[in-house]
Amino acid sequence: MKNLVPYSSARDDYKGSEGVFLDANENPYGSITPEKWNRYPDPYQRALKARIAEIKNVDAAQIFLGNGSDEPIDLLFRAFCEPGVDNVIINPPTYGMYKVSADINGVEAREVLMTKDFDLNTEGILNAVDERTKIIFICSPNNPSGNDVDLGKIEQVIKGFGGLVVVDEAYIDFTNRASFADRLAEFPNLIVLQTFSKAWGLAALRLGMAFCSEEILSILNKIKAPYNLSGLTQETVLKALDNIASKDEMVSDILKNRTDLKGQLESLDIIEEVYPTDANFFLVRIKDAKLVYKRLIEQQVILRDRSSVVLCDDGIRITVGTTAENHALIEALKRL
Ligand SMILES: *Cc1c(COP(=O)(O)O)cnc(C)c1O
C-alpha cells in the first residue's frame, strides 16, 4: 500500500478551472438532462469540504467524504488490514456494517460484547487486542441500543490502544454531548464518522464523513475511487448547507416527538422496557417481539425486529417518526 501509485485523473493533472478542456473525453455540448452534468466532478470535493469544515469546526484537511459512511468503513479495512492475518474489534450489539465489511475484506472481527446496559467492556476490549489488531470500532450513540456509551470509556480505549479507533457518530445530532471530532489534535489514532443520512434527511444522496489526521486521510485518498462522490451529491449538499436552520428545526421536532413517544410507549402494558436513548430511535423490549413485529406489518407499521441480536432478546427498534406516524404506531400497538 505504501508503494501504491494512485490513479491520476485529468482533474489531478490539471487543477485550473478556466480554459478549453479537451483532456477528459467528456461531451463538450452538455447533457441529456436540462442541467449540465457533462464535466467530471472535483475528486477531492474541495468546495463542499470547505463548507463542512466551517460547520463542523474541523480542518478541511482532516475531512474525508465518501459514498455514505459505508465507504470509509470499507476503505479502512482495505488500507490498514491484511486479509487473513489482521483483526479488528467490534462491540455487539452494534451497527452491522463493521462485521459485514470485515467479512468482505477477509478480516477477523473479534467480538467483545457490551455490558447488559449497553456500555463498553473496556477491559475485555483491551484484553482482546493482540499484535495483529488494527482497528477498534465504537458506535456512540450506539445502534441498535440508542444510548451514548460512557465517554470516559471511549477515551480509555483510544488512549490504551496503539492502533486506530473509529468512533461512529451517525446520531451525534440527537445527543447533547460534544463530538469527538473536537479532539483530533489530541488523538492521532482517532477516526470520527458522521453522516448526512440521519439528522440532515439526505440518506438517498449517500454522503458520509470521516474526520481524522492528515496521515490517515492521505492513505484513504490514495485508495478511494477517483470520483467517489457524484457532482449531483456535491452540489445538492453544498446548497442544502445554506439551510441549516431547517435541519435544526427537524431535529428539535424529532427530539420533542422522542419524548412524547417514550411516554406513550411506557404507558402500554405490552412494552416491557424502553431503553434510554440519545438517538432518533428506541430499542424496546416487548412480549413476543417477533409476533408483534409481524402483526404490526399487517397494519402497515414497519419496525425493525432486533430480537435475534445478542443482548437484545425481545428487542424491537423503533425510529421516531412524525407525530402522525407515532400516533399510528401507538394505535396499532393498542389494537394488539
Ligand atoms: C445509519 C448509520 C450510518 C450511516 O450510514 P450511511 O452509509 O452514511 O448512510 C453509520 N453508522 C451507523 C451506526 C448508522 O446507524
CSV table of C-alpha atoms and ligand atoms in Angstrom, one decimal:
chain,number,residue,atom,x,y,z
A,1,MET,CA,0.0,0.0,0.0
A,2,LYS,CA,2.9,2.4,0.8
A,3,ASN,CA,4.2,2.0,-2.7
A,4,LEU,CA,0.8,2.3,-4.4
A,5,VAL,CA,0.7,4.8,-7.3
A,6,PRO,CA,-2.9,6.1,-7.2
A,7,TYR,CA,-4.9,6.7,-10.4
A,8,SER,CA,-4.2,10.2,-11.7
A,9,SER,CA,-7.4,11.7,-13.1
A,10,ALA,CA,-7.5,14.5,-15.7
A,11,ARG,CA,-8.6,16.8,-12.8
A,12,ASP,CA,-5.5,15.7,-10.8
A,13,ASP,CA,-3.1,16.5,-13.7
A,14,TYR,CA,-4.6,20.0,-14.4
A,15,LYS,CA,-6.2,21.7,-11.5
A,16,GLY,CA,-7.2,25.1,-13.0
A,17,SER,CA,-10.9,25.9,-13.7
A,18,GLU,CA,-10.5,28.2,-16.8
A,19,GLY,CA,-9.7,27.1,-20.3
A,20,VAL,CA,-10.6,24.9,-23.2
A,21,PHE,CA,-10.9,21.5,-21.6
A,22,LEU,CA,-10.1,18.7,-24.1
A,23,ASP,CA,-8.4,16.4,-21.5
A,24,ALA,CA,-11.1,14.1,-20.1
A,25,ASN,CA,-13.0,12.8,-23.1
A,26,GLU,CA,-16.2,14.5,-21.8
A,27,ASN,CA,-19.1,15.5,-24.1
A,28,PRO,CA,-18.4,19.2,-24.9
A,29,TYR,CA,-22.1,20.0,-25.7
A,30,GLY,CA,-23.8,19.3,-22.4
A,31,SER,CA,-26.1,16.5,-21.1
A,32,ILE,CA,-29.3,14.8,-21.9
A,33,THR,CA,-30.7,16.4,-18.8
A,34,PRO,CA,-31.8,20.0,-18.5
A,35,GLU,CA,-28.9,20.6,-16.1
A,36,LYS,CA,-25.3,20.2,-17.2
A,37,TRP,CA,-23.5,17.2,-15.7
A,38,ASN,CA,-21.1,16.6,-18.6
A,39,ARG,CA,-17.9,17.6,-16.7
A,40,TYR,CA,-16.3,15.3,-14.1
A,41,PRO,CA,-16.8,16.5,-10.5
A,42,ASP,CA,-14.0,17.6,-8.2
A,43,PRO,CA,-12.4,14.3,-7.0
A,44,TYR,CA,-11.5,15.9,-3.6
A,45,GLN,CA,-14.8,17.8,-3.2
A,46,ARG,CA,-13.0,21.0,-2.1
A,47,ALA,CA,-15.9,23.4,-2.1
A,48,LEU,CA,-18.1,21.1,-0.1
A,49,LYS,CA,-15.3,20.2,2.4
A,50,ALA,CA,-14.6,24.0,3.0
A,51,ARG,CA,-18.2,24.5,4.0
A,52,ILE,CA,-18.4,21.3,6.1
A,53,ALA,CA,-15.2,22.4,7.9
A,54,GLU,CA,-16.9,25.6,9.0
A,55,ILE,CA,-20.0,23.9,10.2
A,56,LYS,CA,-18.2,21.0,12.0
A,57,ASN,CA,-15.3,23.2,13.2
A,58,VAL,CA,-12.8,20.7,11.7
A,59,ASP,CA,-9.8,21.5,9.5
A,60,ALA,CA,-10.8,20.8,5.8
A,61,ALA,CA,-7.5,18.9,5.5
A,62,GLN,CA,-8.9,16.4,8.1
A,63,ILE,CA,-12.1,15.6,6.2
A,64,PHE,CA,-12.8,12.6,4.0
A,65,LEU,CA,-16.1,12.4,2.2
A,66,GLY,CA,-17.5,9.1,1.0
A,67,ASN,CA,-20.5,7.4,-0.6
A,68,GLY,CA,-22.2,7.0,2.8
A,69,SER,CA,-20.3,6.1,5.9
A,70,ASP,CA,-20.0,2.6,4.4
A,71,GLU,CA,-17.3,3.8,2.1
A,72,PRO,CA,-14.8,5.0,4.7
A,73,ILE,CA,-15.5,1.9,6.8
A,74,ASP,CA,-14.6,-0.3,3.8
A,75,LEU,CA,-11.6,1.8,2.9
A,76,LEU,CA,-10.2,1.5,6.4
A,77,PHE,CA,-10.2,-2.3,6.1
A,78,ARG,CA,-8.6,-2.2,2.7
A,79,ALA,CA,-6.0,0.4,3.8
A,80,PHE,CA,-5.0,-1.0,7.1
A,81,CYS,CA,-5.9,-4.7,7.4
A,82,GLU,CA,-4.1,-7.6,5.9
A,83,PRO,CA,-6.7,-10.2,4.9
A,84,GLY,CA,-6.4,-13.5,6.8
A,85,VAL,CA,-3.8,-12.0,9.1
A,86,ASP,CA,-5.1,-8.9,10.9
A,87,ASN,CA,-8.1,-8.5,13.1
A,88,VAL,CA,-10.4,-5.7,14.3
A,89,ILE,CA,-12.6,-5.5,17.4
A,90,ILE,CA,-16.3,-4.7,17.5
A,91,ASN,CA,-18.7,-4.4,20.4
A,92,PRO,CA,-22.0,-6.3,19.7
A,93,PRO,CA,-24.8,-5.4,19.7
A,94,THR,CA,-23.7,-2.7,17.3
A,95,TYR,CA,-24.0,-1.5,13.7
A,96,GLY,CA,-23.9,-4.4,11.4
A,97,MET,CA,-21.7,-2.9,8.7
A,98,TYR,CA,-18.4,-3.3,10.6
A,99,LYS,CA,-18.7,-7.1,10.6
A,100,VAL,CA,-20.0,-7.2,7.1
A,101,SER,CA,-17.1,-5.1,5.9
A,102,ALA,CA,-14.7,-7.2,7.8
A,103,ASP,CA,-16.1,-10.4,6.3
A,104,ILE,CA,-16.0,-8.9,2.8
A,105,ASN,CA,-12.4,-8.0,3.3
A,106,GLY,CA,-11.4,-11.3,4.8
A,107,VAL,CA,-10.5,-9.8,8.1
A,108,GLU,CA,-11.4,-11.3,11.5
A,109,ALA,CA,-13.9,-9.3,13.6
A,110,ARG,CA,-13.3,-10.1,17.3
A,111,GLU,CA,-16.5,-9.6,19.2
A,112,VAL,CA,-16.4,-8.2,22.7
A,113,LEU,CA,-19.9,-8.0,24.0
A,114,MET,CA,-21.2,-4.8,25.5
A,115,THR,CA,-22.4,-4.9,29.2
A,116,LYS,CA,-26.1,-5.5,29.9
A,117,ASP,CA,-26.8,-1.8,30.0
A,118,PHE,CA,-25.0,-1.4,26.6
A,119,ASP,CA,-21.8,0.1,27.7
A,120,LEU,CA,-18.3,-0.7,26.6
A,121,ASN,CA,-16.4,-3.6,28.3
A,122,THR,CA,-13.1,-1.7,28.2
A,123,GLU,CA,-11.2,-4.3,30.0
A,124,GLY,CA,-12.5,-7.0,27.6
A,125,ILE,CA,-11.7,-4.8,24.6
A,126,LEU,CA,-8.1,-4.1,25.6
A,127,ASN,CA,-7.6,-7.8,26.6
A,128,ALA,CA,-8.8,-8.9,23.1
A,129,VAL,CA,-6.1,-6.8,21.4
A,130,ASP,CA,-3.1,-8.6,20.1
A,131,GLU,CA,-0.2,-7.5,17.8
A,132,ARG,CA,-2.5,-8.0,14.7
A,133,THR,CA,-5.3,-5.9,15.9
A,134,LYS,CA,-5.6,-2.8,13.7
A,135,ILE,CA,-8.9,-1.1,14.3
A,136,ILE,CA,-11.5,-0.9,17.2
A,137,PHE,CA,-15.0,0.2,16.2
A,138,ILE,CA,-17.1,2.1,18.7
A,139,CYS,CA,-20.6,3.3,17.9
A,140,SER,CA,-22.0,6.1,20.0
A,141,PRO,CA,-24.9,6.7,20.2
A,142,ASN,CA,-25.0,3.0,19.6
A,143,ASN,CA,-27.2,1.3,17.1
A,144,PRO,CA,-29.4,-0.6,17.9
A,145,SER,CA,-29.5,0.3,21.6
A,146,GLY,CA,-29.7,4.0,21.1
A,147,ASN,CA,-27.5,5.2,24.1
A,148,ASP,CA,-24.3,7.1,24.2
A,149,VAL,CA,-21.6,4.8,25.6
A,150,ASP,CA,-19.6,6.2,28.5
A,151,LEU,CA,-17.3,8.9,27.1
A,152,GLY,CA,-14.6,8.2,29.6
A,153,LYS,CA,-14.5,4.6,28.4
A,154,ILE,CA,-14.1,5.7,24.8
A,155,GLU,CA,-11.2,7.8,25.9
A,156,GLN,CA,-9.7,4.9,27.8
A,157,VAL,CA,-9.8,2.7,24.6
A,158,ILE,CA,-8.3,5.5,22.4
A,159,LYS,CA,-5.5,6.0,24.9
A,160,GLY,CA,-5.0,2.3,25.7
A,161,PHE,CA,-4.7,1.1,22.1
A,162,GLY,CA,-1.9,1.7,19.7
A,163,GLY,CA,-4.0,1.2,16.5
A,164,LEU,CA,-6.9,3.0,15.0
A,165,VAL,CA,-10.1,3.7,16.9
A,166,VAL,CA,-13.2,4.5,14.9
A,167,VAL,CA,-16.0,6.4,16.8
A,168,ASP,CA,-19.1,6.3,14.7
A,169,GLU,CA,-21.3,9.3,15.5
A,170,ALA,CA,-24.0,8.8,12.9
A,171,TYR,CA,-26.6,10.0,15.5
A,172,ILE,CA,-24.5,12.9,17.0
A,173,ASP,CA,-27.2,15.5,16.2
A,174,PHE,CA,-29.6,13.8,18.6
A,175,THR,CA,-27.4,13.7,21.6
A,176,ASN,CA,-26.2,16.7,23.7
A,177,ARG,CA,-22.6,15.7,24.1
A,178,ALA,CA,-19.7,17.2,22.2
A,179,SER,CA,-18.3,15.4,19.2
A,180,PHE,CA,-15.0,13.5,19.4
A,181,ALA,CA,-14.2,15.4,16.2
A,182,ASP,CA,-13.2,18.3,18.6
A,183,ARG,CA,-10.3,16.1,19.9
A,184,LEU,CA,-8.5,15.0,16.7
A,185,ALA,CA,-5.4,17.0,17.7
A,186,GLU,CA,-5.2,15.1,21.0
A,187,PHE,CA,-5.6,11.6,19.4
A,188,PRO,CA,-3.8,10.9,16.2
A,189,ASN,CA,-5.3,7.4,16.1
A,190,LEU,CA,-8.9,8.6,16.2
A,191,ILE,CA,-11.3,8.5,13.2
A,192,VAL,CA,-14.7,10.0,13.7
A,193,LEU,CA,-17.6,9.0,11.4
A,194,GLN,CA,-20.6,11.2,10.8
A,195,THR,CA,-23.2,11.1,8.0
A,196,PHE,CA,-25.8,13.2,6.2
A,197,SER,CA,-28.2,10.2,6.2
A,198,LYS,CA,-30.0,10.8,9.5
A,199,ALA,CA,-30.5,14.3,11.0
A,200,TRP,CA,-29.9,16.0,7.7
A,201,GLY,CA,-32.5,13.9,5.9
A,202,LEU,CA,-30.3,13.2,2.9
A,203,ALA,CA,-30.0,9.4,3.1
A,204,ALA,CA,-30.6,9.0,-0.7
A,205,LEU,CA,-27.7,11.3,-1.6
A,206,ARG,CA,-25.2,8.9,0.1
A,207,LEU,CA,-22.8,11.3,1.9
A,208,GLY,CA,-20.7,10.2,4.8
A,209,MET,CA,-17.9,12.0,6.5
A,210,ALA,CA,-14.7,10.7,8.2
A,211,PHE,CA,-12.7,13.2,10.3
A,212,CYS,CA,-9.1,12.1,11.0
A,213,SER,CA,-5.4,13.0,10.9
A,214,GLU,CA,-3.9,14.1,7.6
A,215,GLU,CA,-1.7,11.0,7.6
A,216,ILE,CA,-4.7,8.7,7.7
A,217,LEU,CA,-6.6,10.9,5.2
A,218,SER,CA,-3.8,10.8,2.7
A,219,ILE,CA,-4.0,7.0,2.6
A,220,LEU,CA,-7.8,7.0,2.2
A,221,ASN,CA,-7.5,9.5,-0.6
A,222,LYS,CA,-4.9,7.3,-2.3
A,223,ILE,CA,-7.2,4.2,-2.5
A,224,LYS,CA,-10.6,5.7,-3.0
A,225,ALA,CA,-12.3,5.6,-6.4
A,226,PRO,CA,-11.2,8.8,-8.1
A,227,TYR,CA,-14.7,10.4,-8.5
A,228,ASN,CA,-16.3,8.7,-5.4
A,229,LEU,CA,-18.9,11.4,-4.9
A,230,SER,CA,-21.1,12.5,-7.8
A,231,GLY,CA,-21.4,16.1,-8.8
A,232,LEU,CA,-25.1,15.9,-8.1
A,233,THR,CA,-24.4,15.0,-4.5
A,234,GLN,CA,-21.7,17.6,-4.0
A,235,GLU,CA,-23.8,20.5,-5.5
A,236,THR,CA,-27.0,19.5,-3.8
A,237,VAL,CA,-25.5,19.2,-0.4
A,238,LEU,CA,-23.5,22.4,-0.8
A,239,LYS,CA,-26.7,24.3,-1.5
A,240,ALA,CA,-28.5,22.5,1.3
A,241,LEU,CA,-25.9,23.7,3.8
A,242,ASP,CA,-27.2,27.2,3.4
A,243,ASN,CA,-30.3,25.9,5.2
A,244,ILE,CA,-29.0,24.6,8.4
A,245,ALA,CA,-32.0,26.1,10.2
A,246,SER,CA,-34.2,23.6,8.6
A,247,LYS,CA,-32.1,20.7,9.9
A,248,ASP,CA,-32.2,22.2,13.4
A,249,GLU,CA,-35.9,22.5,13.2
A,250,MET,CA,-36.4,18.9,12.1
A,251,VAL,CA,-34.0,17.7,14.8
A,252,SER,CA,-35.9,19.7,17.5
A,253,ASP,CA,-39.2,18.2,16.3
A,254,ILE,CA,-37.8,14.7,16.4
A,255,LEU,CA,-36.5,15.3,19.9
A,256,LYS,CA,-39.9,16.5,21.1
A,257,ASN,CA,-41.6,13.5,19.4
A,258,ARG,CA,-39.0,11.3,21.0
A,259,THR,CA,-40.0,12.5,24.5
A,260,ASP,CA,-43.7,12.1,23.7
A,261,LEU,CA,-43.3,8.7,22.2
A,262,LYS,CA,-41.3,7.5,25.2
A,263,GLY,CA,-44.2,8.4,27.5
A,264,GLN,CA,-46.7,6.7,25.2
A,265,LEU,CA,-44.7,3.5,24.8
A,266,GLU,CA,-44.1,3.3,28.6
A,267,SER,CA,-47.8,3.5,29.2
A,268,LEU,CA,-48.5,0.3,27.2
A,269,ASP,CA,-48.6,-3.0,29.0
A,270,ILE,CA,-47.2,-4.8,26.1
A,271,ILE,CA,-43.9,-2.9,26.3
A,272,GLU,CA,-41.7,-4.4,29.0
A,273,GLU,CA,-38.9,-1.9,28.7
A,274,VAL,CA,-38.0,1.3,26.8
A,275,TYR,CA,-34.2,1.6,26.9
A,276,PRO,CA,-32.6,5.1,27.3
A,277,THR,CA,-31.8,6.7,24.0
A,278,ASP,CA,-29.6,9.5,22.7
A,279,ALA,CA,-30.6,8.9,19.1
A,280,ASN,CA,-33.7,9.2,16.9
A,281,PHE,CA,-34.9,5.7,17.8
A,282,PHE,CA,-35.7,3.5,20.7
A,283,LEU,CA,-34.8,-0.1,21.5
A,284,VAL,CA,-37.8,-1.6,23.4
A,285,ARG,CA,-38.4,-5.0,25.0
A,286,ILE,CA,-41.7,-6.4,24.1
A,287,LYS,CA,-43.5,-9.7,24.8
A,288,ASP,CA,-43.5,-12.0,21.8
A,289,ALA,CA,-41.4,-9.5,19.8
A,290,LYS,CA,-41.4,-11.5,16.5
A,291,LEU,CA,-45.2,-12.0,16.6
A,292,VAL,CA,-45.8,-8.3,17.4
A,293,TYR,CA,-43.4,-7.3,14.6
A,294,LYS,CA,-45.5,-9.4,12.1
A,295,ARG,CA,-48.8,-8.2,13.4
A,296,LEU,CA,-47.7,-4.6,13.0
A,297,ILE,CA,-46.7,-5.2,9.5
A,298,GLU,CA,-50.2,-6.4,8.8
A,299,GLN,CA,-51.3,-3.0,10.0
A,300,GLN,CA,-48.6,-1.4,7.7
A,301,VAL,CA,-46.5,-0.2,10.6
A,302,ILE,CA,-42.9,-1.4,10.0
A,303,LEU,CA,-40.4,-1.6,12.8
A,304,ARG,CA,-37.0,-3.3,13.0
A,305,ASP,CA,-37.0,-6.7,14.6
A,306,ARG,CA,-33.8,-7.0,16.6
A,307,SER,CA,-34.9,-9.9,18.8
A,308,SER,CA,-32.3,-12.2,17.3
A,309,VAL,CA,-29.5,-9.9,18.1
A,310,VAL,CA,-27.2,-10.7,21.0
A,311,LEU,CA,-28.3,-8.9,24.3
A,312,CYS,CA,-31.4,-7.8,22.5
A,313,ASP,CA,-33.8,-10.6,23.4
A,314,ASP,CA,-37.4,-9.5,22.7
A,315,GLY,CA,-35.9,-6.3,21.2
A,316,ILE,CA,-37.6,-4.2,18.6
A,317,ARG,CA,-36.1,-0.9,17.3
A,318,ILE,CA,-38.4,1.9,16.7
A,319,THR,CA,-37.5,5.0,14.7
A,320,VAL,CA,-39.1,8.2,16.0
A,321,GLY,CA,-41.4,9.4,13.2
A,322,THR,CA,-43.7,12.4,12.7
A,323,THR,CA,-46.4,13.0,15.2
A,324,ALA,CA,-48.9,11.2,12.9
A,325,GLU,CA,-46.7,8.2,12.3
A,326,ASN,CA,-46.0,7.8,16.1
A,327,HIS,CA,-49.7,8.0,16.7
A,328,ALA,CA,-50.3,5.3,14.1
A,329,LEU,CA,-47.8,3.1,15.8
A,330,ILE,CA,-49.3,3.6,19.3
A,331,GLU,CA,-52.9,2.9,17.9
A,332,ALA,CA,-51.7,-0.2,16.2
A,333,LEU,CA,-50.0,-1.4,19.4
A,334,LYS,CA,-53.2,-0.8,21.3
A,335,ARG,CA,-55.2,-2.8,18.8
A,336,LEU,CA,-52.9,-5.8,19.5
B,1,LIG,C1,-27.2,4.9,9.7
B,1,LIG,C2,-25.9,4.6,10.2
B,1,LIG,C3,-24.8,5.1,9.5
B,1,LIG,C4,-24.9,5.8,8.2
B,1,LIG,O1,-24.6,5.1,7.1
B,1,LIG,P1,-24.6,5.9,5.7
B,1,LIG,O2,-23.8,4.9,4.9
B,1,LIG,O3,-23.8,7.2,5.9
B,1,LIG,O4,-26.0,6.1,5.3
B,1,LIG,C5,-23.5,4.9,10.0
B,1,LIG,N1,-23.3,4.3,11.2
B,1,LIG,C6,-24.4,3.9,11.9
B,1,LIG,C7,-24.2,3.4,13.3
B,1,LIG,C8,-25.7,4.1,11.5
B,1,LIG,O5,-26.7,3.6,12.2
